[in-house]
PDB file of C-alpha atoms in Angstrom:
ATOM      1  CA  UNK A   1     100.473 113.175  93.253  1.00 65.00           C
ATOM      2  CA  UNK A   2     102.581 115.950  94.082  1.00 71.00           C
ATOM      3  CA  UNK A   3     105.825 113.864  93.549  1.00 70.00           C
ATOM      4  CA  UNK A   4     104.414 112.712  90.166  1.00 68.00           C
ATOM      5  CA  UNK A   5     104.203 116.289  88.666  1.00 70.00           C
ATOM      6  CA  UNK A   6     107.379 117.269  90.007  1.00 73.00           C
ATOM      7  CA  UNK A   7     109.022 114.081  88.109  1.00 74.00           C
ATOM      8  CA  UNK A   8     107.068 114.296  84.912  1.00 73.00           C
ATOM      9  CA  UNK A   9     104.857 111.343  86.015  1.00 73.00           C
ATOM     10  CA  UNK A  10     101.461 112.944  86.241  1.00 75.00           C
ATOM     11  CA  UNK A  11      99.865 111.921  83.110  1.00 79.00           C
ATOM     12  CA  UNK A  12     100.773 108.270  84.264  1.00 78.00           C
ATOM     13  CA  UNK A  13      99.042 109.119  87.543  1.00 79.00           C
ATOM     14  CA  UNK A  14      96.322 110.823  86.053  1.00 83.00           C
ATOM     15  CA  UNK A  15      95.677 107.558  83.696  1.00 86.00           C
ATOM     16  CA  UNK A  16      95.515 105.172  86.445  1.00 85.00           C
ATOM     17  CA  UNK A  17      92.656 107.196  88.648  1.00 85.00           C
ATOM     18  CA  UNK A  18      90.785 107.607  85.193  1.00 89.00           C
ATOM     19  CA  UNK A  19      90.932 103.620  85.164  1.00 91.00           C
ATOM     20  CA  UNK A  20      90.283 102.800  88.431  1.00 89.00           C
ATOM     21  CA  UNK A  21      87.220 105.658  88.039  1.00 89.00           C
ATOM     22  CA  UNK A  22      86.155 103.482  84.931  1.00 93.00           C
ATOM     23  CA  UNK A  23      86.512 100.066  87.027  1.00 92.00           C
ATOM     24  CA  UNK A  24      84.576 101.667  90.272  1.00 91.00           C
ATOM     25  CA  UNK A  25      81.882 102.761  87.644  1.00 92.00           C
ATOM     26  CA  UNK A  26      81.282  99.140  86.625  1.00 94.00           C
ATOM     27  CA  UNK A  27      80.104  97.994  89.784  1.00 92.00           C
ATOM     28  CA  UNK A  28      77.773 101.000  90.301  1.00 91.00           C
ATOM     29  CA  UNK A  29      76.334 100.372  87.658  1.00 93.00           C
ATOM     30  CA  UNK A  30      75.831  96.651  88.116  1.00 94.00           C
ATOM     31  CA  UNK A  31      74.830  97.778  91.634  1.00 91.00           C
ATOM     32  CA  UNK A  32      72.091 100.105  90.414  1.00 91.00           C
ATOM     33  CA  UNK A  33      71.038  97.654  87.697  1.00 92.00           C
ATOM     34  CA  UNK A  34      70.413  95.489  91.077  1.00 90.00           C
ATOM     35  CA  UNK A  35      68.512  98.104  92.778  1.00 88.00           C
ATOM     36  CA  UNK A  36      71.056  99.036  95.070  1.00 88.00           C
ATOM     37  CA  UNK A  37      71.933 102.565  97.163  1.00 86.00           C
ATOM     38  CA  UNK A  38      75.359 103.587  96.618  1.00 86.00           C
ATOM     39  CA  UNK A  39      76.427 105.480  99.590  1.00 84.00           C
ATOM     40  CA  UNK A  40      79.578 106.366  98.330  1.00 85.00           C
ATOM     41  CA  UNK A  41      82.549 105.620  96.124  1.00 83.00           C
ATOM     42  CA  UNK A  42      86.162 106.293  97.462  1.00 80.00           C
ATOM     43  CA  UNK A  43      88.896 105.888  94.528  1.00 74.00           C
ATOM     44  CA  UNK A  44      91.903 105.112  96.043  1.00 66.00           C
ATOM     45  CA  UNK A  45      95.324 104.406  93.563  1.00 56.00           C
ATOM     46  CA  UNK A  46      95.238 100.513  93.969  1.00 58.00           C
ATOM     47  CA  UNK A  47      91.269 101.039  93.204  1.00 64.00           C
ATOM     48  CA  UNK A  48      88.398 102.043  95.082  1.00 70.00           C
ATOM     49  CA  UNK A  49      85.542 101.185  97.421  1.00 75.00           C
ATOM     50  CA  UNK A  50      81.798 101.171  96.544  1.00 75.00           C
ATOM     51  CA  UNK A  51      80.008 101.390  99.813  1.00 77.00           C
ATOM     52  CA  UNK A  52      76.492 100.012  99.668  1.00 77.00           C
ATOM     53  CA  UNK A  53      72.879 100.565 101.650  1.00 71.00           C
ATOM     54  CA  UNK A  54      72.273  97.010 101.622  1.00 66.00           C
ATOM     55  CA  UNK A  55      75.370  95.483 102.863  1.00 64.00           C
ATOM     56  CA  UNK A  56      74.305  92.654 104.905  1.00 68.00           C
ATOM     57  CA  UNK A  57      71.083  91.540 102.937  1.00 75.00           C
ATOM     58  CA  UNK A  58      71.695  91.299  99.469  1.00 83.00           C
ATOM     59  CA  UNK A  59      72.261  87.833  98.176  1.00 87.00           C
ATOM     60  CA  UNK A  60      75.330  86.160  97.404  1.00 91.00           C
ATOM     61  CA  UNK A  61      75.119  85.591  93.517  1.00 92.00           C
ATOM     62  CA  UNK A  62      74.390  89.544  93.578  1.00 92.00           C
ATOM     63  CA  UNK A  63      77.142  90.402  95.538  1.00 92.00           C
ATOM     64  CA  UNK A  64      79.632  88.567  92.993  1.00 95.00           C
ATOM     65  CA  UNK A  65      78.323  90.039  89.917  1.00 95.00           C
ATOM     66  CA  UNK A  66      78.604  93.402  91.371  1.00 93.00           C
ATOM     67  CA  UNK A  67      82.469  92.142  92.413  1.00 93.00           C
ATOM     68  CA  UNK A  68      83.240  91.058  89.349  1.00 96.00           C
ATOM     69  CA  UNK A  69      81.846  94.303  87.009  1.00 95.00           C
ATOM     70  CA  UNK A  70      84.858  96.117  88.063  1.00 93.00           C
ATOM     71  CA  UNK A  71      87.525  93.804  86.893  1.00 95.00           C
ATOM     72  CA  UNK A  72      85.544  93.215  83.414  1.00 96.00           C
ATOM     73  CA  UNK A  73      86.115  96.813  83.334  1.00 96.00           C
ATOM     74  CA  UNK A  74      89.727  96.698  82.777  1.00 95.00           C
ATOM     75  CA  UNK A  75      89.639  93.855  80.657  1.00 96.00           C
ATOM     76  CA  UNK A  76      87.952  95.467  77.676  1.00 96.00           C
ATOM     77  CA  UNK A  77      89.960  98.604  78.623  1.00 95.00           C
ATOM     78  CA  UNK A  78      93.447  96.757  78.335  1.00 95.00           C
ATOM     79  CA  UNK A  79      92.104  94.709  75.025  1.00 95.00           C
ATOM     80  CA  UNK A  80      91.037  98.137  73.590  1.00 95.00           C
ATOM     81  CA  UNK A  81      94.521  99.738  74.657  1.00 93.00           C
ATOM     82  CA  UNK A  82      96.484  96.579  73.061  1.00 93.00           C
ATOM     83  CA  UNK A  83      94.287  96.904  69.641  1.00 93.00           C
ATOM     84  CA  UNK A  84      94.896 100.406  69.210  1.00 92.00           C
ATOM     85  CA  UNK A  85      98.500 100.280  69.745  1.00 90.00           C
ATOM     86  CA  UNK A  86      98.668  97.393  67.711  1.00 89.00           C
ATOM     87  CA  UNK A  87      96.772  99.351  64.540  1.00 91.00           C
ATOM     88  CA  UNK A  88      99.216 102.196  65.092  1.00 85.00           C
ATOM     89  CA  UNK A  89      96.764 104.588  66.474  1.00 86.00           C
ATOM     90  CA  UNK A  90      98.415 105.116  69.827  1.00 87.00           C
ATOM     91  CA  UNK A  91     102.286 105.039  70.660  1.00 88.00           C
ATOM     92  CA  UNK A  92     103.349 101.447  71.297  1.00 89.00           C
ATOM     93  CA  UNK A  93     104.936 102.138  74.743  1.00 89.00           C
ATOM     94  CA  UNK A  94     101.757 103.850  75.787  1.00 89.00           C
ATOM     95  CA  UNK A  95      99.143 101.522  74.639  1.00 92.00           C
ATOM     96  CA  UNK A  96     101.465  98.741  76.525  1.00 93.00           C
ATOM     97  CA  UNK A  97     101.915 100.665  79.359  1.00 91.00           C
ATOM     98  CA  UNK A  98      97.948 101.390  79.731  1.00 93.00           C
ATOM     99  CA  UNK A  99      97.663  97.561  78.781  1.00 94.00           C
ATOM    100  CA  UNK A 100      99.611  96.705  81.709  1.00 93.00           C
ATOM    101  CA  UNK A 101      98.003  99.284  83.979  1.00 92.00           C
ATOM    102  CA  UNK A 102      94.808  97.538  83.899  1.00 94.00           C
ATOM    103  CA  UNK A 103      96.059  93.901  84.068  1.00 94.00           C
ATOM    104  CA  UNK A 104      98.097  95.448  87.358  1.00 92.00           C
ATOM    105  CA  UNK A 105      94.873  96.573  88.867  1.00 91.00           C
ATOM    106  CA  UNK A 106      92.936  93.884  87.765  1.00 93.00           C
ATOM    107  CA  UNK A 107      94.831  91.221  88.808  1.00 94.00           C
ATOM    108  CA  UNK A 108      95.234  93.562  92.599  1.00 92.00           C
ATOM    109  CA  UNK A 109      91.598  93.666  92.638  1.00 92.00           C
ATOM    110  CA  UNK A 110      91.011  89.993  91.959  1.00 94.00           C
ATOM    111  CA  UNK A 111      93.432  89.213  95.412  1.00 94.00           C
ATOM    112  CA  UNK A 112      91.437  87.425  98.459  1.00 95.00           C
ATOM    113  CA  UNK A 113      91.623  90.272 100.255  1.00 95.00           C
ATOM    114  CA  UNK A 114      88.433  92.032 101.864  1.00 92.00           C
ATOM    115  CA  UNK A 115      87.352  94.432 100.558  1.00 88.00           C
ATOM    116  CA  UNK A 116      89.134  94.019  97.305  1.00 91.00           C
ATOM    117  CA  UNK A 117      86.781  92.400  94.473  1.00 93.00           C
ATOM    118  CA  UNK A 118      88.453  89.209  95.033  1.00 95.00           C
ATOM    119  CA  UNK A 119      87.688  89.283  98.573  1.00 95.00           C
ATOM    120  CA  UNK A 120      84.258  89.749  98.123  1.00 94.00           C
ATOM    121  CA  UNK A 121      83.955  87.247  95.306  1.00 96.00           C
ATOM    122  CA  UNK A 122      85.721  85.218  98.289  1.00 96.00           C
ATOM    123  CA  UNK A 123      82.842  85.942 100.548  1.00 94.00           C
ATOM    124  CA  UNK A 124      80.202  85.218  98.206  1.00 94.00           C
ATOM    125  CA  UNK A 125      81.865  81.552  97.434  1.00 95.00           C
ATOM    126  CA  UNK A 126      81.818  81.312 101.208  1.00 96.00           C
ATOM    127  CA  UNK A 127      78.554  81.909 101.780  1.00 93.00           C
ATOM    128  CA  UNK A 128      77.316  78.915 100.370  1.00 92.00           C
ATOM    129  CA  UNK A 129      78.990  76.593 102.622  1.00 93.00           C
ATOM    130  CA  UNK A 130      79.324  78.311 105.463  1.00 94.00           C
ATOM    131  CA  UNK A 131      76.586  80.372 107.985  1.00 94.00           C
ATOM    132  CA  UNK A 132      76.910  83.902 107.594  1.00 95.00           C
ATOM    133  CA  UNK A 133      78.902  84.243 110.987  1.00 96.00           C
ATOM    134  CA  UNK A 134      81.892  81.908 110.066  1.00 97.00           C
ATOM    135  CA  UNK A 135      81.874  83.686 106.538  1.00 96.00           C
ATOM    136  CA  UNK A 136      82.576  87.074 108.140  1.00 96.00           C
ATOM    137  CA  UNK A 137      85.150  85.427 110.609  1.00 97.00           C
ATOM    138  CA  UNK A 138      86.854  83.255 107.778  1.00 97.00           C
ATOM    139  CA  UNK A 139      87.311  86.487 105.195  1.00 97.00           C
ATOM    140  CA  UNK A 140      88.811  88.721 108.253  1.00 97.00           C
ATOM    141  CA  UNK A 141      91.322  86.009 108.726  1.00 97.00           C
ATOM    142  CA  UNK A 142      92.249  85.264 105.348  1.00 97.00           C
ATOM    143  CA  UNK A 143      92.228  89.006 104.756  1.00 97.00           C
ATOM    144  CA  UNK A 144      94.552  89.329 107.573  1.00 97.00           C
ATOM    145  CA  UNK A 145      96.916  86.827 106.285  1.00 97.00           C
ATOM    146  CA  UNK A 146      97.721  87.764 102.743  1.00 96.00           C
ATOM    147  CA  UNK A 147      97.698  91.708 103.820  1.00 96.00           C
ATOM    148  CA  UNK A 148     100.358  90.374 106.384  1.00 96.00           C
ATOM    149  CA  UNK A 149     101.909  88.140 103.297  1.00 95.00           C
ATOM    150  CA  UNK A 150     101.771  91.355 101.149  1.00 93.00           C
ATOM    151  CA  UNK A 151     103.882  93.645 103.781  1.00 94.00           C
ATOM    152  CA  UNK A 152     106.504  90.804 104.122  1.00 93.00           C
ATOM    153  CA  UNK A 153     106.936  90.432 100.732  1.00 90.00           C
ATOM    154  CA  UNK A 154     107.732  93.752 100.345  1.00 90.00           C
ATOM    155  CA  UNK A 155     110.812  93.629 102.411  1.00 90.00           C
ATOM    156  CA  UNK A 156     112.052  89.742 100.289  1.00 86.00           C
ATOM    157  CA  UNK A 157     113.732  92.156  97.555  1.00 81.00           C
ATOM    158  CA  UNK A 158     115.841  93.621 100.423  1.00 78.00           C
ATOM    159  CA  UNK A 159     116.311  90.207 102.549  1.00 76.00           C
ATOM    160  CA  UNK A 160     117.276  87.939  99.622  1.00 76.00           C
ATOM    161  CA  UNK A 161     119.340  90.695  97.050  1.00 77.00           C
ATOM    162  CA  UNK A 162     120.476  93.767  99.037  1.00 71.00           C
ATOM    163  CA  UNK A 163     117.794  95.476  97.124  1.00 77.00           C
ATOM    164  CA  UNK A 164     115.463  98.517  98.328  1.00 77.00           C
ATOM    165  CA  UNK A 165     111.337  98.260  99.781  1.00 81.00           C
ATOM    166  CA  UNK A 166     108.501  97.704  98.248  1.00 84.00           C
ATOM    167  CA  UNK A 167     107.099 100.975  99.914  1.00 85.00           C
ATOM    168  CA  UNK A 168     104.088 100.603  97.550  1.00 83.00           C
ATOM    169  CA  UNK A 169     103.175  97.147  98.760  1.00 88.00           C
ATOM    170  CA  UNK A 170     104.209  98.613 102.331  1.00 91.00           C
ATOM    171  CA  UNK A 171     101.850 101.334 102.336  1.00 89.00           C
ATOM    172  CA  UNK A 172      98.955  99.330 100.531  1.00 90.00           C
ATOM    173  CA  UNK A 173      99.547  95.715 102.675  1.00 92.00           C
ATOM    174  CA  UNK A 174      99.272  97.879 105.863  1.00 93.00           C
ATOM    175  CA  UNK A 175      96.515 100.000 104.324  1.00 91.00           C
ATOM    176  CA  UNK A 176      94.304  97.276 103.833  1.00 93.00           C
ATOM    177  CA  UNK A 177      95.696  95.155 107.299  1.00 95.00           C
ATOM    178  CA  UNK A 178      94.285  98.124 109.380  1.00 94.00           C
ATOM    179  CA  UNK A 179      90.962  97.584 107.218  1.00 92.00           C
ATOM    180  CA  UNK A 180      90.582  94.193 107.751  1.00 95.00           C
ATOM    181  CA  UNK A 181      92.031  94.119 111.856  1.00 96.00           C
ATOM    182  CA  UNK A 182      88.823  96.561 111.957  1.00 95.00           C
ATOM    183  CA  UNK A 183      86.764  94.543 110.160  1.00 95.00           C
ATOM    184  CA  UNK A 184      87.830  91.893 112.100  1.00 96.00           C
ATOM    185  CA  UNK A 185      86.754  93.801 115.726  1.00 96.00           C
ATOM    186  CA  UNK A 186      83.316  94.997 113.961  1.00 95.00           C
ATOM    187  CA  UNK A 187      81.924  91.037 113.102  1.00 96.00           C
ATOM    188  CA  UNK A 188      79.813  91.868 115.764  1.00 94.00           C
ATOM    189  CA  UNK A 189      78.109  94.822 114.518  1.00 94.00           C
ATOM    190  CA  UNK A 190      78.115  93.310 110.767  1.00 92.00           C
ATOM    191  CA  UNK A 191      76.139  90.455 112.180  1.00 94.00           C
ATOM    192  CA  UNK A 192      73.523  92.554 113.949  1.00 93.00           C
ATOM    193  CA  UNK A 193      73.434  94.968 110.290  1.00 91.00           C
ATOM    194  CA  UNK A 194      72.775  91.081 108.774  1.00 92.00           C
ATOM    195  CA  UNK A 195      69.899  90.015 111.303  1.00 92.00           C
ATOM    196  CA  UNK A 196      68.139  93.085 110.760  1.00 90.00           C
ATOM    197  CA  UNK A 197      67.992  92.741 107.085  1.00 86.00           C
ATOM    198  CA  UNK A 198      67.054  89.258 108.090  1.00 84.00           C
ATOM    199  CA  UNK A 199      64.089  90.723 109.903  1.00 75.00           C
ATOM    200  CA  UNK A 200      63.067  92.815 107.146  1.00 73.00           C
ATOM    201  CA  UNK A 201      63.379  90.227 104.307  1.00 70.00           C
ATOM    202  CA  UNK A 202      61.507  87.008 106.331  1.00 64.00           C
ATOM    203  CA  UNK A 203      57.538  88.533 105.246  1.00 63.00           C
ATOM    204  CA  UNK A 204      59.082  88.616 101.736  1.00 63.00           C
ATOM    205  CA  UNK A 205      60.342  85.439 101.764  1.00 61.00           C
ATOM    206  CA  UNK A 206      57.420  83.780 102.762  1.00 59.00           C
ATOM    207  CA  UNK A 207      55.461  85.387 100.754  1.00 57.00           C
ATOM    208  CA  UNK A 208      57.497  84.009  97.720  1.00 60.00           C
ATOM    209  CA  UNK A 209      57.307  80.636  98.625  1.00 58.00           C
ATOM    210  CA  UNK A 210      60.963  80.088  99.396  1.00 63.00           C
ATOM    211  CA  UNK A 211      62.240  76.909 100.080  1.00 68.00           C
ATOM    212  CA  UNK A 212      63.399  76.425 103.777  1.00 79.00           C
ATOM    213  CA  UNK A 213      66.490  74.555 105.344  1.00 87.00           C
ATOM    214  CA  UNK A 214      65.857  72.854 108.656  1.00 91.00           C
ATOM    215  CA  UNK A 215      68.313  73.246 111.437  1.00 92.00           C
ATOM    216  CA  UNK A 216      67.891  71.222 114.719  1.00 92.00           C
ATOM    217  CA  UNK A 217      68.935  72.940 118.159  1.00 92.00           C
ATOM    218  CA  UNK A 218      68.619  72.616 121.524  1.00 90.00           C
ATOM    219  CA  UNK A 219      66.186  74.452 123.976  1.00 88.00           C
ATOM    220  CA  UNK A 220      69.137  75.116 126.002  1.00 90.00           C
ATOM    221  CA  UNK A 221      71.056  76.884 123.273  1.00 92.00           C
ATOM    222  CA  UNK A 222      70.950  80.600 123.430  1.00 94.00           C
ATOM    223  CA  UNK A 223      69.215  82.897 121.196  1.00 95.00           C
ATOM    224  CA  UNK A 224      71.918  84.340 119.714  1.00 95.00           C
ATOM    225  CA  UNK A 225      73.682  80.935 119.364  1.00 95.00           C
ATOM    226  CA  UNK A 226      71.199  80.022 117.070  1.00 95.00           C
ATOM    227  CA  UNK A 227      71.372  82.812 115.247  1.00 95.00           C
ATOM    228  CA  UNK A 228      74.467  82.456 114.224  1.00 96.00           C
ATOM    229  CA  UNK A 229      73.813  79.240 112.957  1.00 95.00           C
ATOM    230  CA  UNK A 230      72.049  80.989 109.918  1.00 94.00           C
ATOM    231  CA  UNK A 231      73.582  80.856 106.375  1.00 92.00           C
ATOM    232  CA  UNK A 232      72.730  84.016 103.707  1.00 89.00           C
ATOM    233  CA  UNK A 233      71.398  82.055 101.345  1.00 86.00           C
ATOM    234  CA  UNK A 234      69.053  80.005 102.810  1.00 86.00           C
ATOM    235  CA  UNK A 235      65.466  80.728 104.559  1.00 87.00           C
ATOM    236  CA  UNK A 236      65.648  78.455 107.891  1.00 90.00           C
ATOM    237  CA  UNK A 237      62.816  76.175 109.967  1.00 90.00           C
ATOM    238  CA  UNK A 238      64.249  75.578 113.959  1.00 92.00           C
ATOM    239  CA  UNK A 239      63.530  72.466 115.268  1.00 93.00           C
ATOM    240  CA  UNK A 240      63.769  72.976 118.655  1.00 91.00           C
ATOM    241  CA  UNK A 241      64.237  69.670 121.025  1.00 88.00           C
ATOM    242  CA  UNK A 242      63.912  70.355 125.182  1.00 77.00           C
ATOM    243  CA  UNK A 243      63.275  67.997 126.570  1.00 66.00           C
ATOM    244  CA  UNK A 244      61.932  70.255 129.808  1.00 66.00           C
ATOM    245  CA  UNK A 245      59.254  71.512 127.300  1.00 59.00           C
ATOM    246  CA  UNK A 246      56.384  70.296 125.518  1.00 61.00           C
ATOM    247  CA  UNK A 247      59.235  68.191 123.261  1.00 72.00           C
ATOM    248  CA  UNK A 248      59.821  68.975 119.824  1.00 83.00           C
ATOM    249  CA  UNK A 249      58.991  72.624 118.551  1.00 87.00           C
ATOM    250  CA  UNK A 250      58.929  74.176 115.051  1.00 89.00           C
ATOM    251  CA  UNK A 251      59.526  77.972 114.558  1.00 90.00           C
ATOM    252  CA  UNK A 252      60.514  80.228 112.096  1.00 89.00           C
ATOM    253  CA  UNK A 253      63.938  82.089 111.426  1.00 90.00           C
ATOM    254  CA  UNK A 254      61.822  85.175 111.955  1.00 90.00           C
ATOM    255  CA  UNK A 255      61.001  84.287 116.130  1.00 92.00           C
ATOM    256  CA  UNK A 256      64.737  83.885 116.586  1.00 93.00           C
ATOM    257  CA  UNK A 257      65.958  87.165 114.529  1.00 93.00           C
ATOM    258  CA  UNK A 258      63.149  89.377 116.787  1.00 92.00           C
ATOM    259  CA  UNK A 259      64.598  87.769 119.528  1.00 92.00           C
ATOM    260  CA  UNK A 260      68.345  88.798 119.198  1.00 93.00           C
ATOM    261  CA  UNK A 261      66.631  92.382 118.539  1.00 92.00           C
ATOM    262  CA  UNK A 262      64.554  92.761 120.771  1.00 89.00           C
ATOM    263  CA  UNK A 263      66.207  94.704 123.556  1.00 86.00           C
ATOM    264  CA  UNK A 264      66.166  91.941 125.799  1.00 89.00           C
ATOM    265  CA  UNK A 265      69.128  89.729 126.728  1.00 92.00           C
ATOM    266  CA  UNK A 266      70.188  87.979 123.151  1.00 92.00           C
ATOM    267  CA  UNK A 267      71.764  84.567 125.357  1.00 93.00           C
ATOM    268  CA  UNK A 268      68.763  83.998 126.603  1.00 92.00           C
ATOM    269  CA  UNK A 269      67.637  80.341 125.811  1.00 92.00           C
ATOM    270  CA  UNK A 270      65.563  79.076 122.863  1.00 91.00           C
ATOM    271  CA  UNK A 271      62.886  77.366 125.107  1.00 88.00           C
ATOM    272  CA  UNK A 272      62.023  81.241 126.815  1.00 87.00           C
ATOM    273  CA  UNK A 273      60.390  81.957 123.195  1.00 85.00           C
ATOM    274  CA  UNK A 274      57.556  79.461 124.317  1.00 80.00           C
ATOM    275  CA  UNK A 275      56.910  80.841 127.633  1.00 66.00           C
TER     276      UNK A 275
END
């Protein structure tokens, strides 16, 4: 920011966190229209970050509206920009150059990287064909590899043409690396945040009448393996076959959640749950 003033830049600088403030504000506002708690917003030059209360047990179909509010945000922006250039009301150059600006950070946004909106509409696409365990793994990795393809990319203009760095893409590709390499090491703790929802939200889903999806496991299996088997958007029925048991057992989601929370060893097998 400092740099900017000193080169006569700062207006352009100032422009872009006023967008990105605009884009941010669309998906608190979709959040809140939700019922959400927004913990806080961090605006970064690229965009920003809406952290949420519910992380971990809001649906997907939510969690991609929300995503996607922010980019409409900069649509209507850069199509109001364009228009009023184009009627003469604003300086051509300007009007293009805000235009531009929110196509840029749009288009950035809408880039399968967690937690970038595209990355979460990535997640939420995820989530319905995958449990909720191999979605957090799957989004770390891909995360992982286009921040990795973004860092390397910024050093082609220099390999191929004798030309300088990207640092932008430098400092933003490793910015958002770090982010992911931690979300990566913290699946564990995001899927404990998820069963606890889980625990919270079973009496409610009951009590609505959901419809279930069976899965079939073995007595053997541990607690926690189980648990992992269990997608976001689906309410789940175990069939449980041990065949050192009383044979086949039926319990809800709910036994297996309080089970991985209890205190008590989490890979502990299914067939403990029935004494």
């Amino acid at each position: 920011m400092l740099a900017s003033a000193m080169t006569g830049y700062f207006a352009e600088l100032l422009t872009l966190f006023i967008i990105v403030l605009v884009h941010e504000l669309g998906h608190v506002f979709a959040a809140r229209s939700f019922g959400w708690t927004i913990r806080e917003v961090k605006l970064l030059p690229f965009g920003g970050v809406a952290e949420v209360e519910e992380a971990g047990g809001i649906s997907a179909k939510e969690d991609a509206l929300v995503a996607i509010a922010g980019p409409l945000q900069n649509v209507w922006m850069g199509l109001l920009a364009w228009g009023l250039g184009a009627w003469g009301v604003w300086d051509a150059a300007w009007s293009d150059y805000i235009a531009q600006a929110n196509l840029m950070i749009a288009l950035f946004n809408l880039l399968p990287i967690y937690p970038l909106d595209g990355g979460k509409l990535m997640q939420a696409l995820l989530s319905y064909f995958l449990n909720y365990y191999k979605m957090l793994q799957l989004t770390a990795r891909i995360s992982l590899l286009f921040s990795a393809l973004m860092i390397i990319g910024a050093f082609l203009p220099m390999l191929l043409d004798g030309k300088g760095i990207q640092i932008n893409l430098v400092i933003v590709g490793t910015f958002l690396f770090m982010s992911n390499w931690t979300y990566h090491r913290n699946i564990p703790f995001l899927f404990y945040r998820f069963l606890t929802y889980r625990e919270r939200a079973s009496e409610e889903e009951l009590g609505l009448g959901k419809s279930v999806s069976p899965l079939i496991v073995n007595g053997k299996q541990s607690l926690l393996s189980v648990a992992k088997l269990f997608n976001r958007e689906r309410y789940h029925l175990v069939y449980v076959i041990d065949s050192l048991g009383a044979g086949l057992q039926v319990i809800p989601e709910k036994r297996i959640v309080e089970g991985c929370l209890s205190g008590l060893n989490p890979n502990r097998a299914v067939r403990e749950l029935f004494g």
